[in-house]
Short mmCIF file of N, CA and C in Angstrom, two decimals:
data_model
loop_
_atom_site.label_atom_id
_atom_site.label_comp_id
_atom_site.label_asym_id
_atom_site.label_seq_id
_atom_site.Cartn_x
_atom_site.Cartn_y
_atom_site.Cartn_z
N MET A 1 115.23 74.81 79.16
CA MET A 1 116.51 74.79 79.75
C MET A 1 116.76 73.26 79.05
N THR A 2 118.06 73.18 78.86
CA THR A 2 118.39 71.55 78.29
C THR A 2 118.88 70.82 79.44
N ALA A 3 119.35 69.43 79.28
CA ALA A 3 119.50 68.54 80.26
C ALA A 3 120.50 69.07 81.15
N ALA A 4 120.92 68.32 82.24
CA ALA A 4 121.96 68.74 83.10
C ALA A 4 123.21 69.34 82.53
N GLY A 5 123.71 70.23 82.92
CA GLY A 5 125.17 70.70 82.53
C GLY A 5 124.92 72.17 81.98
N GLU A 6 123.54 72.61 81.89
CA GLU A 6 123.38 74.13 81.44
C GLU A 6 124.33 75.02 82.33
N TYR A 7 124.83 75.90 81.63
CA TYR A 7 125.51 76.90 82.38
C TYR A 7 125.17 78.60 82.11
N VAL A 8 125.05 79.10 83.07
CA VAL A 8 125.15 80.54 82.67
C VAL A 8 126.08 81.34 83.86
N ASP A 9 126.51 82.54 83.55
CA ASP A 9 127.45 83.09 84.26
C ASP A 9 126.72 83.50 85.67
N VAL A 10 125.63 84.12 85.51
CA VAL A 10 124.81 84.63 86.78
C VAL A 10 123.34 84.19 86.44
N VAL A 11 122.95 83.70 87.94
CA VAL A 11 121.56 83.48 88.13
C VAL A 11 120.95 84.47 89.14
N ILE A 12 119.80 85.05 88.71
CA ILE A 12 119.09 85.88 89.52
C ILE A 12 117.83 85.17 89.80
N VAL A 13 117.48 84.97 91.24
CA VAL A 13 116.41 84.25 91.55
C VAL A 13 115.23 85.35 91.99
N GLY A 14 114.20 85.58 91.17
CA GLY A 14 113.23 86.27 91.42
C GLY A 14 113.01 87.63 90.51
N ALA A 15 111.85 87.65 89.82
CA ALA A 15 111.79 88.78 88.90
C ALA A 15 110.73 89.91 89.62
N GLY A 16 111.16 90.24 90.51
CA GLY A 16 110.46 91.56 91.30
C GLY A 16 111.25 92.78 90.92
N LEU A 17 110.95 93.69 91.63
CA LEU A 17 111.62 94.95 91.58
C LEU A 17 113.28 94.90 91.54
N SER A 18 113.75 94.09 92.72
CA SER A 18 115.12 93.79 92.71
C SER A 18 115.75 93.01 91.96
N GLY A 19 114.91 91.97 91.26
CA GLY A 19 115.42 90.96 90.33
C GLY A 19 115.52 91.84 88.93
N ILE A 20 114.61 92.59 88.79
CA ILE A 20 114.79 93.42 87.31
C ILE A 20 115.98 94.40 87.31
N GLY A 21 116.02 94.94 88.52
CA GLY A 21 117.18 95.90 88.87
C GLY A 21 118.77 95.24 88.52
N ALA A 22 118.56 93.94 89.32
CA ALA A 22 119.93 93.06 89.06
C ALA A 22 120.17 92.89 87.68
N GLY A 23 119.05 92.45 86.84
CA GLY A 23 119.02 92.07 85.54
C GLY A 23 119.76 93.33 84.68
N TYR A 24 119.41 94.33 84.92
CA TYR A 24 119.96 95.61 84.33
C TYR A 24 121.40 95.76 84.66
N ARG A 25 121.72 95.86 85.98
CA ARG A 25 123.05 96.02 86.41
C ARG A 25 124.00 94.81 85.75
N VAL A 26 123.62 93.66 85.53
CA VAL A 26 124.58 92.71 84.79
C VAL A 26 124.65 92.99 83.69
N GLN A 27 123.64 93.24 82.85
CA GLN A 27 123.71 93.51 81.35
C GLN A 27 124.50 94.72 81.01
N THR A 28 124.45 95.64 81.87
CA THR A 28 125.04 97.09 81.59
C THR A 28 126.29 97.19 82.02
N GLU A 29 126.72 96.51 83.15
CA GLU A 29 127.94 96.43 84.16
C GLU A 29 128.90 95.53 83.80
N LEU A 30 128.37 94.43 83.14
CA LEU A 30 129.15 93.38 82.76
C LEU A 30 128.72 92.92 81.36
N PRO A 31 129.14 93.53 80.49
CA PRO A 31 128.69 93.23 78.94
C PRO A 31 129.37 91.86 78.59
N GLY A 32 128.59 91.10 77.98
CA GLY A 32 129.05 89.64 77.73
C GLY A 32 128.63 88.67 78.54
N THR A 33 128.28 89.21 79.80
CA THR A 33 128.05 88.03 80.80
C THR A 33 126.69 87.42 80.51
N SER A 34 126.61 86.01 80.42
CA SER A 34 125.22 85.51 80.36
C SER A 34 124.45 85.59 81.85
N TYR A 35 123.37 85.65 81.71
CA TYR A 35 122.54 85.67 82.92
C TYR A 35 120.95 85.15 82.54
N ALA A 36 120.46 84.67 83.67
CA ALA A 36 118.99 84.16 83.47
C ALA A 36 118.52 84.72 84.83
N ILE A 37 117.05 84.87 84.78
CA ILE A 37 116.38 85.17 85.94
C ILE A 37 115.22 84.36 86.13
N LEU A 38 115.36 83.69 87.24
CA LEU A 38 114.49 82.44 87.63
C LEU A 38 113.28 82.93 88.37
N GLU A 39 112.12 82.97 88.07
CA GLU A 39 110.84 83.24 88.61
C GLU A 39 110.01 81.94 88.83
N ALA A 40 109.79 81.68 90.14
CA ALA A 40 108.97 80.74 90.33
C ALA A 40 107.37 80.77 90.25
N ARG A 41 106.86 81.97 90.04
CA ARG A 41 105.60 82.16 89.66
C ARG A 41 105.52 82.39 88.20
N GLU A 42 104.20 82.70 87.74
CA GLU A 42 104.11 82.76 85.88
C GLU A 42 104.00 84.23 85.52
N ALA A 43 104.31 85.09 86.42
CA ALA A 43 104.39 86.72 86.17
C ALA A 43 105.51 87.19 87.03
N MET A 44 106.08 88.44 86.41
CA MET A 44 106.94 89.12 86.85
C MET A 44 106.19 90.26 87.89
N GLY A 45 107.11 90.83 88.78
CA GLY A 45 106.66 91.94 89.75
C GLY A 45 106.53 91.55 91.11
N GLY A 46 106.81 90.22 91.44
CA GLY A 46 107.09 90.01 92.84
C GLY A 46 105.71 90.64 93.77
N THR A 47 106.06 91.18 94.82
CA THR A 47 105.19 91.63 95.93
C THR A 47 103.91 92.24 94.90
N TRP A 48 104.39 93.24 93.96
CA TRP A 48 103.20 94.01 93.16
C TRP A 48 102.58 93.32 92.37
N ASP A 49 102.85 92.09 92.07
CA ASP A 49 101.99 91.09 91.13
C ASP A 49 101.27 90.51 92.35
N LEU A 50 101.95 89.98 93.27
CA LEU A 50 101.28 88.82 94.15
C LEU A 50 99.98 89.60 95.17
N PHE A 51 100.22 90.83 95.59
CA PHE A 51 99.40 91.30 96.42
C PHE A 51 98.36 92.26 95.48
N ARG A 52 97.08 91.86 95.65
CA ARG A 52 96.34 92.48 94.88
C ARG A 52 94.73 93.24 95.49
N TYR A 53 95.02 93.20 96.75
CA TYR A 53 93.83 93.59 97.66
C TYR A 53 93.81 95.15 97.43
N PRO A 54 92.59 95.74 97.65
CA PRO A 54 92.30 97.20 97.69
C PRO A 54 93.22 97.82 98.52
N GLY A 55 93.79 99.06 97.90
CA GLY A 55 94.69 99.86 98.57
C GLY A 55 96.15 99.47 98.85
N ILE A 56 96.55 98.67 98.12
CA ILE A 56 97.70 98.02 98.27
C ILE A 56 98.61 99.38 97.85
N ARG A 57 99.59 99.71 98.42
CA ARG A 57 100.68 100.52 98.07
C ARG A 57 101.83 100.51 98.80
N SER A 58 102.97 101.04 98.17
CA SER A 58 104.10 101.02 99.17
C SER A 58 104.07 101.93 100.00
N ASP A 59 105.11 101.62 101.14
CA ASP A 59 105.19 102.22 102.33
C ASP A 59 106.55 103.09 102.24
N SER A 60 107.16 103.00 100.95
CA SER A 60 108.40 103.81 100.71
C SER A 60 108.02 104.69 99.41
N ASP A 61 108.84 105.80 99.49
CA ASP A 61 108.30 106.78 98.28
C ASP A 61 109.30 106.12 97.26
N MET A 62 108.82 106.07 95.79
CA MET A 62 109.16 105.50 94.72
C MET A 62 110.32 106.25 94.16
N PHE A 63 110.29 107.52 94.31
CA PHE A 63 111.81 108.28 94.16
C PHE A 63 112.88 107.68 94.48
N THR A 64 112.69 107.27 95.68
CA THR A 64 113.88 106.60 96.57
C THR A 64 114.00 105.03 96.15
N LEU A 65 112.87 104.27 96.10
CA LEU A 65 112.83 103.00 95.95
C LEU A 65 113.05 102.67 94.39
N GLY A 66 112.53 103.33 93.48
CA GLY A 66 112.67 103.23 92.08
C GLY A 66 114.25 103.06 91.62
N TYR A 67 114.29 102.75 90.43
CA TYR A 67 115.48 102.40 89.64
C TYR A 67 116.26 103.79 89.23
N PRO A 68 117.46 103.87 89.75
CA PRO A 68 118.20 105.15 89.21
C PRO A 68 118.32 105.23 87.70
N PHE A 69 118.54 104.06 87.12
CA PHE A 69 118.69 104.08 85.56
C PHE A 69 117.25 104.36 84.75
N GLU A 70 116.31 104.26 85.46
CA GLU A 70 114.77 104.59 84.92
C GLU A 70 114.02 105.32 86.13
N PRO A 71 114.18 106.37 86.16
CA PRO A 71 113.60 107.11 87.52
C PRO A 71 112.06 106.99 87.47
N TRP A 72 111.34 107.28 88.67
CA TRP A 72 109.93 107.02 88.88
C TRP A 72 109.72 108.55 88.23
N ARG A 73 108.57 108.39 87.31
CA ARG A 73 108.07 109.72 86.88
C ARG A 73 106.58 109.94 87.39
N ASP A 74 106.00 108.98 87.70
CA ASP A 74 104.46 109.43 88.16
C ASP A 74 104.63 110.30 89.39
N ALA A 75 103.75 111.10 89.43
CA ALA A 75 103.51 112.05 90.55
C ALA A 75 103.15 111.67 91.81
N LYS A 76 102.56 110.48 92.08
CA LYS A 76 102.63 109.80 93.23
C LYS A 76 103.48 109.26 93.61
N SER A 77 104.31 109.68 94.73
CA SER A 77 105.41 109.27 95.26
C SER A 77 105.19 107.98 96.18
N ILE A 78 104.18 108.06 97.03
CA ILE A 78 103.87 106.80 97.65
C ILE A 78 102.75 106.19 96.79
N ALA A 79 103.11 105.06 95.96
CA ALA A 79 102.53 104.43 94.70
C ALA A 79 101.63 103.42 95.05
N ASP A 80 100.63 103.48 94.35
CA ASP A 80 99.56 102.07 94.56
C ASP A 80 100.24 101.08 93.80
N GLY A 81 99.91 99.61 94.28
CA GLY A 81 100.60 98.59 93.71
C GLY A 81 100.33 98.57 92.19
N PRO A 82 99.28 98.72 91.46
CA PRO A 82 99.28 98.56 90.04
C PRO A 82 100.21 99.54 89.40
N SER A 83 100.31 100.61 89.88
CA SER A 83 101.35 101.72 89.45
C SER A 83 102.80 101.01 89.29
N ILE A 84 103.08 100.75 90.38
CA ILE A 84 104.39 99.82 90.77
C ILE A 84 104.64 98.74 89.66
N LEU A 85 103.73 97.80 89.62
CA LEU A 85 103.80 96.82 88.83
C LEU A 85 104.04 97.03 87.32
N ARG A 86 103.20 97.98 86.82
CA ARG A 86 103.44 98.77 85.55
C ARG A 86 104.86 99.12 85.34
N TYR A 87 105.35 99.95 86.29
CA TYR A 87 106.74 100.23 86.35
C TYR A 87 107.75 99.09 86.05
N ILE A 88 107.59 98.17 86.72
CA ILE A 88 108.67 97.26 86.85
C ILE A 88 108.48 96.38 85.43
N THR A 89 107.23 96.13 84.93
CA THR A 89 107.10 95.37 83.63
C THR A 89 107.74 96.22 82.43
N GLU A 90 107.24 97.69 82.48
CA GLU A 90 107.73 98.39 81.46
C GLU A 90 109.34 98.72 81.48
N THR A 91 109.71 98.62 82.51
CA THR A 91 111.22 98.74 82.51
C THR A 91 111.97 97.38 82.38
N ALA A 92 111.32 96.31 82.53
CA ALA A 92 111.85 95.12 82.04
C ALA A 92 111.76 94.84 80.65
N ARG A 93 110.68 95.31 80.00
CA ARG A 93 110.56 95.38 78.68
C ARG A 93 111.22 96.35 77.83
N ARG A 94 111.49 97.50 78.50
CA ARG A 94 112.46 98.56 77.70
C ARG A 94 113.94 98.25 77.66
N TYR A 95 114.24 97.53 78.55
CA TYR A 95 115.78 97.11 78.52
C TYR A 95 115.96 95.50 77.98
N GLY A 96 114.81 95.00 77.74
CA GLY A 96 114.74 93.36 77.22
C GLY A 96 115.16 92.62 78.38
N ILE A 97 115.06 93.16 79.58
CA ILE A 97 115.35 92.10 80.67
C ILE A 97 114.25 90.94 80.78
N ASP A 98 113.11 91.20 80.33
CA ASP A 98 112.12 90.43 80.39
C ASP A 98 112.19 89.20 79.41
N GLU A 99 113.19 88.94 78.43
CA GLU A 99 113.49 88.02 77.54
C GLU A 99 114.48 87.17 78.27
N ARG A 100 114.85 87.61 79.49
CA ARG A 100 115.82 86.81 80.37
C ARG A 100 115.02 86.03 81.39
N ILE A 101 113.79 85.98 81.61
CA ILE A 101 113.13 85.66 82.76
C ILE A 101 112.56 84.15 82.04
N ARG A 102 112.83 83.33 82.87
CA ARG A 102 112.16 81.97 83.08
C ARG A 102 111.37 81.56 84.06
N TYR A 103 109.70 81.71 83.59
CA TYR A 103 108.67 81.65 84.74
C TYR A 103 108.56 80.19 84.91
N GLY A 104 107.69 80.02 85.96
CA GLY A 104 107.54 78.82 86.46
C GLY A 104 108.84 77.87 87.08
N THR A 105 109.78 78.55 87.20
CA THR A 105 111.09 77.93 87.47
C THR A 105 111.38 78.18 88.97
N LYS A 106 111.42 77.21 90.00
CA LYS A 106 111.43 77.23 91.18
C LYS A 106 112.87 76.52 91.67
N VAL A 107 113.66 77.36 92.38
CA VAL A 107 114.95 76.96 92.78
C VAL A 107 114.73 75.97 94.22
N LEU A 108 114.99 75.04 93.95
CA LEU A 108 114.79 73.89 95.06
C LEU A 108 116.12 73.59 96.11
N ALA A 109 117.19 73.87 95.36
CA ALA A 109 118.48 73.78 96.35
C ALA A 109 119.58 74.35 95.49
N ALA A 110 120.37 74.97 96.13
CA ALA A 110 121.84 75.35 95.77
C ALA A 110 122.93 75.06 96.48
N ARG A 111 123.93 74.41 95.76
CA ARG A 111 125.19 73.89 96.12
C ARG A 111 126.20 74.45 95.55
N TRP A 112 127.06 74.72 96.49
CA TRP A 112 128.38 75.44 95.94
C TRP A 112 129.73 74.48 96.04
N SER A 113 130.59 74.70 95.07
CA SER A 113 131.60 73.83 94.84
C SER A 113 132.81 74.64 94.89
N SER A 114 133.56 74.58 95.79
CA SER A 114 134.72 75.38 95.67
C SER A 114 135.75 74.99 94.67
N ALA A 115 135.85 73.73 94.69
CA ALA A 115 136.68 73.16 93.77
C ALA A 115 136.39 73.50 92.04
N ASP A 116 135.16 73.66 91.96
CA ASP A 116 134.73 74.10 90.71
C ASP A 116 134.55 75.58 90.54
N ALA A 117 134.33 76.25 91.68
CA ALA A 117 133.84 77.63 91.59
C ALA A 117 132.72 77.95 91.03
N ARG A 118 131.49 77.02 91.42
CA ARG A 118 130.29 77.39 90.90
C ARG A 118 129.31 76.85 91.82
N TRP A 119 127.98 77.36 91.43
CA TRP A 119 126.84 76.92 92.24
C TRP A 119 126.23 76.09 91.09
N THR A 120 125.48 74.85 91.70
CA THR A 120 124.75 73.99 91.13
C THR A 120 123.21 74.19 91.80
N LEU A 121 122.31 74.43 90.90
CA LEU A 121 121.01 74.71 91.37
C LEU A 121 120.06 73.67 90.86
N THR A 122 119.28 73.19 91.85
CA THR A 122 118.15 72.07 91.32
C THR A 122 117.16 72.79 91.35
N LEU A 123 116.36 72.81 90.23
CA LEU A 123 115.25 73.60 89.99
C LEU A 123 113.94 72.72 89.47
N ARG A 124 112.76 73.27 89.82
CA ARG A 124 111.45 72.66 89.33
C ARG A 124 110.80 73.35 88.33
N GLN A 125 110.45 72.72 87.11
CA GLN A 125 109.79 73.36 86.46
C GLN A 125 108.58 72.40 85.91
N GLY A 126 107.51 72.91 86.39
CA GLY A 126 106.06 71.90 86.37
C GLY A 126 106.50 70.79 87.29
N THR A 127 106.42 69.61 86.62
CA THR A 127 106.74 68.26 86.97
C THR A 127 108.40 67.79 86.99
N GLU A 128 108.89 68.42 86.16
CA GLU A 128 110.52 68.39 86.01
C GLU A 128 111.32 68.87 86.87
N THR A 129 112.34 68.39 87.34
CA THR A 129 113.58 68.69 88.15
C THR A 129 114.78 68.77 87.25
N ARG A 130 115.51 69.89 87.28
CA ARG A 130 116.61 69.96 86.38
C ARG A 130 117.65 70.61 87.02
N THR A 131 118.79 70.61 86.62
CA THR A 131 119.94 71.64 87.11
C THR A 131 120.40 72.76 86.12
N LEU A 132 121.13 73.54 87.02
CA LEU A 132 121.64 74.51 86.32
C LEU A 132 122.83 75.14 86.99
N SER A 133 123.83 75.56 86.49
CA SER A 133 125.10 75.88 87.01
C SER A 133 125.46 77.34 86.76
N CYS A 134 126.06 78.17 87.72
CA CYS A 134 126.38 79.37 87.71
C CYS A 134 127.69 79.79 88.29
N ARG A 135 128.32 80.86 88.12
CA ARG A 135 129.51 81.33 88.96
C ARG A 135 129.11 82.31 90.02
N PHE A 136 127.79 82.96 89.87
CA PHE A 136 127.33 83.84 90.80
C PHE A 136 125.81 83.88 91.00
N LEU A 137 125.52 83.75 92.24
CA LEU A 137 124.07 83.41 92.25
C LEU A 137 123.68 84.71 92.98
N TYR A 138 122.66 85.35 92.63
CA TYR A 138 122.04 86.52 93.14
C TYR A 138 120.62 86.32 93.45
N SER A 139 120.40 86.34 94.81
CA SER A 139 119.02 86.18 95.48
C SER A 139 118.28 87.30 95.46
N CYS A 140 117.07 87.57 94.88
CA CYS A 140 116.22 88.65 94.91
C CYS A 140 115.02 88.20 95.08
N ALA A 141 114.74 87.18 95.83
CA ALA A 141 113.49 86.29 95.99
C ALA A 141 112.43 87.09 96.87
N GLY A 142 113.02 88.06 97.90
CA GLY A 142 112.12 88.76 98.61
C GLY A 142 112.08 87.62 100.01
N TYR A 143 110.95 88.01 100.48
CA TYR A 143 110.76 87.07 101.91
C TYR A 143 109.37 86.56 102.22
N TYR A 144 108.61 86.55 101.24
CA TYR A 144 107.41 85.84 101.29
C TYR A 144 107.30 84.47 101.06
N ASP A 145 106.73 83.55 101.60
CA ASP A 145 106.53 82.43 100.76
C ASP A 145 104.99 82.37 100.08
N TYR A 146 105.43 82.16 98.64
CA TYR A 146 104.26 82.45 97.73
C TYR A 146 103.02 81.41 97.95
N ASP A 147 103.61 80.09 98.61
CA ASP A 147 102.90 79.06 98.29
C ASP A 147 101.80 79.03 99.62
N GLN A 148 102.34 79.50 100.82
CA GLN A 148 101.57 79.61 101.99
C GLN A 148 102.07 80.58 102.71
N GLY A 149 101.22 81.71 102.62
CA GLY A 149 101.32 83.02 103.55
C GLY A 149 101.42 82.85 105.03
N HIS A 150 101.93 83.82 105.69
CA HIS A 150 101.77 84.03 107.12
C HIS A 150 100.53 84.01 107.72
N ALA A 151 100.30 82.93 108.51
CA ALA A 151 99.00 82.93 108.90
C ALA A 151 99.08 82.76 110.57
N PRO A 152 98.89 84.25 111.24
CA PRO A 152 98.98 84.08 112.48
C PRO A 152 97.47 83.52 113.02
N GLU A 153 97.26 83.28 114.55
CA GLU A 153 96.22 82.92 114.99
C GLU A 153 95.55 84.24 115.35
N PHE A 154 94.10 84.48 115.35
CA PHE A 154 93.54 85.58 115.59
C PHE A 154 92.43 84.97 116.52
N PRO A 155 92.59 85.28 117.94
CA PRO A 155 91.54 84.95 118.90
C PRO A 155 90.21 85.30 118.30
N GLY A 156 89.30 84.49 118.38
CA GLY A 156 87.73 84.71 117.96
C GLY A 156 87.50 84.73 116.35
N ALA A 157 88.62 84.12 115.66
CA ALA A 157 88.31 84.15 114.32
C ALA A 157 87.33 83.08 113.89
N GLU A 158 87.14 82.11 114.97
CA GLU A 158 86.20 80.96 114.38
C GLU A 158 84.78 81.37 114.44
N THR A 159 84.52 82.49 115.32
CA THR A 159 83.25 83.03 115.44
C THR A 159 83.05 84.37 114.79
N PHE A 160 83.83 84.83 113.98
CA PHE A 160 83.84 86.19 113.17
C PHE A 160 82.61 85.54 111.96
N SER A 161 81.64 86.66 111.98
CA SER A 161 80.52 86.27 110.81
C SER A 161 81.06 86.87 109.54
N GLY A 162 81.74 87.71 109.39
CA GLY A 162 82.27 88.18 108.19
C GLY A 162 83.07 86.98 107.26
N THR A 163 83.86 87.71 106.33
CA THR A 163 84.77 86.80 105.39
C THR A 163 86.18 87.36 105.59
N MET A 164 86.89 86.21 105.82
CA MET A 164 88.29 86.68 106.23
C MET A 164 89.04 86.21 104.90
N VAL A 165 90.18 87.12 104.42
CA VAL A 165 90.74 86.90 103.23
C VAL A 165 92.36 87.00 103.63
N HIS A 166 93.10 86.24 103.08
CA HIS A 166 94.36 86.55 103.17
C HIS A 166 94.78 87.35 101.96
N PRO A 167 95.52 88.58 102.39
CA PRO A 167 95.69 89.45 101.30
C PRO A 167 96.67 88.80 100.21
N GLN A 168 97.41 87.66 100.35
CA GLN A 168 98.34 87.17 99.44
C GLN A 168 97.44 86.06 98.39
N PHE A 169 96.31 86.17 98.91
CA PHE A 169 95.36 85.16 98.04
C PHE A 169 94.16 85.85 97.76
N TRP A 170 94.23 87.19 97.37
CA TRP A 170 92.90 87.83 97.22
C TRP A 170 92.22 87.17 95.99
N PRO A 171 90.98 86.94 96.16
CA PRO A 171 90.24 86.51 94.76
C PRO A 171 89.98 87.46 94.04
N GLU A 172 90.00 87.39 92.73
CA GLU A 172 89.81 88.60 91.77
C GLU A 172 88.26 88.93 91.64
N ASP A 173 87.52 87.90 92.12
CA ASP A 173 86.11 88.18 91.84
C ASP A 173 85.27 88.43 93.08
N LEU A 174 86.11 88.51 94.34
CA LEU A 174 85.38 89.21 95.43
C LEU A 174 84.79 90.23 95.35
N ASP A 175 83.56 90.34 95.83
CA ASP A 175 82.61 91.48 95.72
C ASP A 175 82.62 91.88 97.18
N TYR A 176 83.18 93.05 97.53
CA TYR A 176 83.20 93.82 98.70
C TYR A 176 82.56 95.09 98.52
N ALA A 177 81.75 95.49 97.63
CA ALA A 177 80.84 96.69 97.42
C ALA A 177 80.13 96.79 98.81
N GLY A 178 80.12 97.89 99.13
CA GLY A 178 79.16 98.25 100.15
C GLY A 178 79.77 97.67 101.69
N LYS A 179 80.74 97.04 101.48
CA LYS A 179 81.13 96.36 102.81
C LYS A 179 82.50 97.46 103.40
N THR A 180 82.58 97.23 104.70
CA THR A 180 83.67 97.64 105.52
C THR A 180 84.84 96.77 105.22
N VAL A 181 85.90 97.20 104.74
CA VAL A 181 87.25 96.47 104.67
C VAL A 181 88.17 96.68 105.93
N SER A 182 88.66 96.03 106.58
CA SER A 182 89.46 95.95 107.91
C SER A 182 90.41 95.29 107.45
N HIS A 183 91.88 95.99 107.64
CA HIS A 183 93.18 95.30 107.36
C HIS A 183 93.68 95.10 108.76
N VAL A 184 93.88 93.75 109.26
CA VAL A 184 94.36 93.29 110.55
C VAL A 184 95.53 92.76 110.24
N VAL A 185 96.82 93.13 110.60
CA VAL A 185 98.24 92.66 110.73
C VAL A 185 98.37 92.01 108.98
N ASP A 186 97.88 90.96 108.93
CA ASP A 186 98.11 90.14 107.53
C ASP A 186 96.93 89.90 107.20
N PHE A 187 96.01 90.07 107.57
CA PHE A 187 94.59 89.64 107.10
C PHE A 187 93.67 90.86 106.68
N ALA A 188 92.84 90.63 105.68
CA ALA A 188 91.53 91.71 105.75
C ALA A 188 90.54 90.96 106.00
N SER A 189 89.61 91.53 106.67
CA SER A 189 88.20 91.06 107.04
C SER A 189 87.25 91.95 106.80
N PHE A 190 85.73 91.45 106.11
CA PHE A 190 84.70 92.06 105.87
C PHE A 190 83.71 92.07 106.76
N LEU A 191 83.00 93.21 107.12
CA LEU A 191 81.90 93.30 108.10
C LEU A 191 80.75 93.57 107.23
#
């Protein structure tokens, strides 16, 4: 991104299932329209990249949830997280949408100007703050706070002798072999 003053026609916030679908629609329905997908994280996939706990899967069938322009072809309609993530990344790659994603770019603020008929976004990339303007802002950011997941109080948690892990921050090296995994609301615990 260049100094203040950069402009694209459409900004899509979020490179998950919805953001990739929005990118496809912009480039096919509005040819010649410039667009960028801003992703705060360093990977596409949204929910399906963020949550990596055992048994993560969709609660909606993928024949309905998937893209009409790239139908779900897997035999499992209630799909697991890794399969959905693969579907999203392969679709983005197949249609060149992945080339429009700006990773590590968090939207801090969005201001509309009626006089200019434009949005001006304040962005953070690493330690730098920049601006970007557009005429259409499309939010596909989902509803999770990626920095700090929802943490309800669980009575008795302080006396629980197992390991409690928030599913949003599942450690890749967690050894749960031979243990019972219990999912409670937004937390997984091990006995």
